[in-house]
């Protein structure tokens, strides 16, 4: 979190990558295919992009709500 607070972008990139590696280890230990997680994330991003393109803002408690939003 400190990386965000002091705007240390290179450190944030390194720490984010390390976190993703850690998550992938957890997924592997729980027999979860990492590709399924990445597909889920891609779908959430696609849906958010589609909503924005149609002028729909995905505000919590607002006009449109989905668990698929990033």
Short mmCIF file of C-alpha atoms in Angstrom, two decimals:
data_model
loop_
_atom_site.label_atom_id
_atom_site.label_comp_id
_atom_site.label_asym_id
_atom_site.label_seq_id
_atom_site.Cartn_x
_atom_site.Cartn_y
_atom_site.Cartn_z
CA UNK A 1 0.00 0.00 0.00
CA UNK A 2 2.87 2.34 0.66
CA UNK A 3 3.75 2.17 -3.03
CA UNK A 4 0.37 3.67 -3.86
CA UNK A 5 0.60 6.36 -1.21
CA UNK A 6 4.02 7.59 -2.32
CA UNK A 7 3.25 7.03 -6.02
CA UNK A 8 6.16 4.63 -6.55
CA UNK A 9 4.93 3.15 -9.81
CA UNK A 10 7.84 0.72 -10.44
CA UNK A 11 7.50 -0.68 -6.91
CA UNK A 12 3.74 -0.98 -7.33
CA UNK A 13 4.25 -2.97 -10.55
CA UNK A 14 6.76 -5.29 -8.82
CA UNK A 15 4.54 -5.77 -5.76
CA UNK A 16 1.47 -6.37 -7.92
CA UNK A 17 3.29 -9.02 -9.91
CA UNK A 18 4.46 -10.70 -6.70
CA UNK A 19 0.89 -10.67 -5.40
CA UNK A 20 -0.41 -12.29 -8.58
CA UNK A 21 2.25 -15.01 -8.30
CA UNK A 22 1.10 -15.58 -4.70
CA UNK A 23 -2.53 -15.83 -5.85
CA UNK A 24 -1.57 -18.32 -8.55
CA UNK A 25 0.12 -20.49 -5.91
CA UNK A 26 -3.07 -20.44 -3.83
CA UNK A 27 -5.16 -21.36 -6.88
CA UNK A 28 -2.83 -24.22 -7.69
CA UNK A 29 -2.95 -25.50 -4.11
CA UNK A 30 -6.77 -25.46 -4.29
CA UNK A 31 -6.80 -27.06 -7.74
CA UNK A 32 -8.23 -23.99 -9.47
CA UNK A 33 -7.21 -23.45 -13.07
CA UNK A 34 -5.68 -19.96 -13.30
CA UNK A 35 -7.12 -19.64 -16.82
CA UNK A 36 -10.62 -19.67 -15.32
CA UNK A 37 -9.76 -16.72 -13.08
CA UNK A 38 -8.25 -14.75 -15.98
CA UNK A 39 -11.31 -15.52 -18.13
CA UNK A 40 -13.58 -14.22 -15.35
CA UNK A 41 -11.55 -11.03 -15.12
CA UNK A 42 -11.61 -10.58 -18.89
CA UNK A 43 -15.40 -11.01 -18.90
CA UNK A 44 -15.84 -8.41 -16.17
CA UNK A 45 -13.69 -5.93 -18.09
CA UNK A 46 -15.57 -6.67 -21.33
CA UNK A 47 -18.92 -6.08 -19.62
CA UNK A 48 -17.75 -2.84 -18.02
CA UNK A 49 -16.44 -1.62 -21.40
CA UNK A 50 -19.74 -2.53 -23.07
CA UNK A 51 -21.74 -0.70 -20.44
CA UNK A 52 -19.59 2.41 -20.74
CA UNK A 53 -19.87 2.29 -24.54
CA UNK A 54 -23.66 2.30 -24.13
CA UNK A 55 -23.55 5.19 -21.68
CA UNK A 56 -24.45 3.07 -18.68
CA UNK A 57 -22.38 3.80 -15.61
CA UNK A 58 -22.15 0.80 -13.28
CA UNK A 59 -22.72 2.60 -9.99
CA UNK A 60 -23.31 0.47 -6.93
CA UNK A 61 -26.96 0.79 -6.00
CA UNK A 62 -27.57 2.72 -9.19
CA UNK A 63 -29.27 2.07 -12.49
CA UNK A 64 -27.28 -1.03 -13.38
CA UNK A 65 -25.73 -3.53 -11.03
CA UNK A 66 -23.76 -6.66 -11.72
CA UNK A 67 -21.33 -8.88 -9.86
CA UNK A 68 -19.38 -9.03 -13.13
CA UNK A 69 -18.13 -5.45 -12.91
CA UNK A 70 -14.46 -4.88 -12.13
#
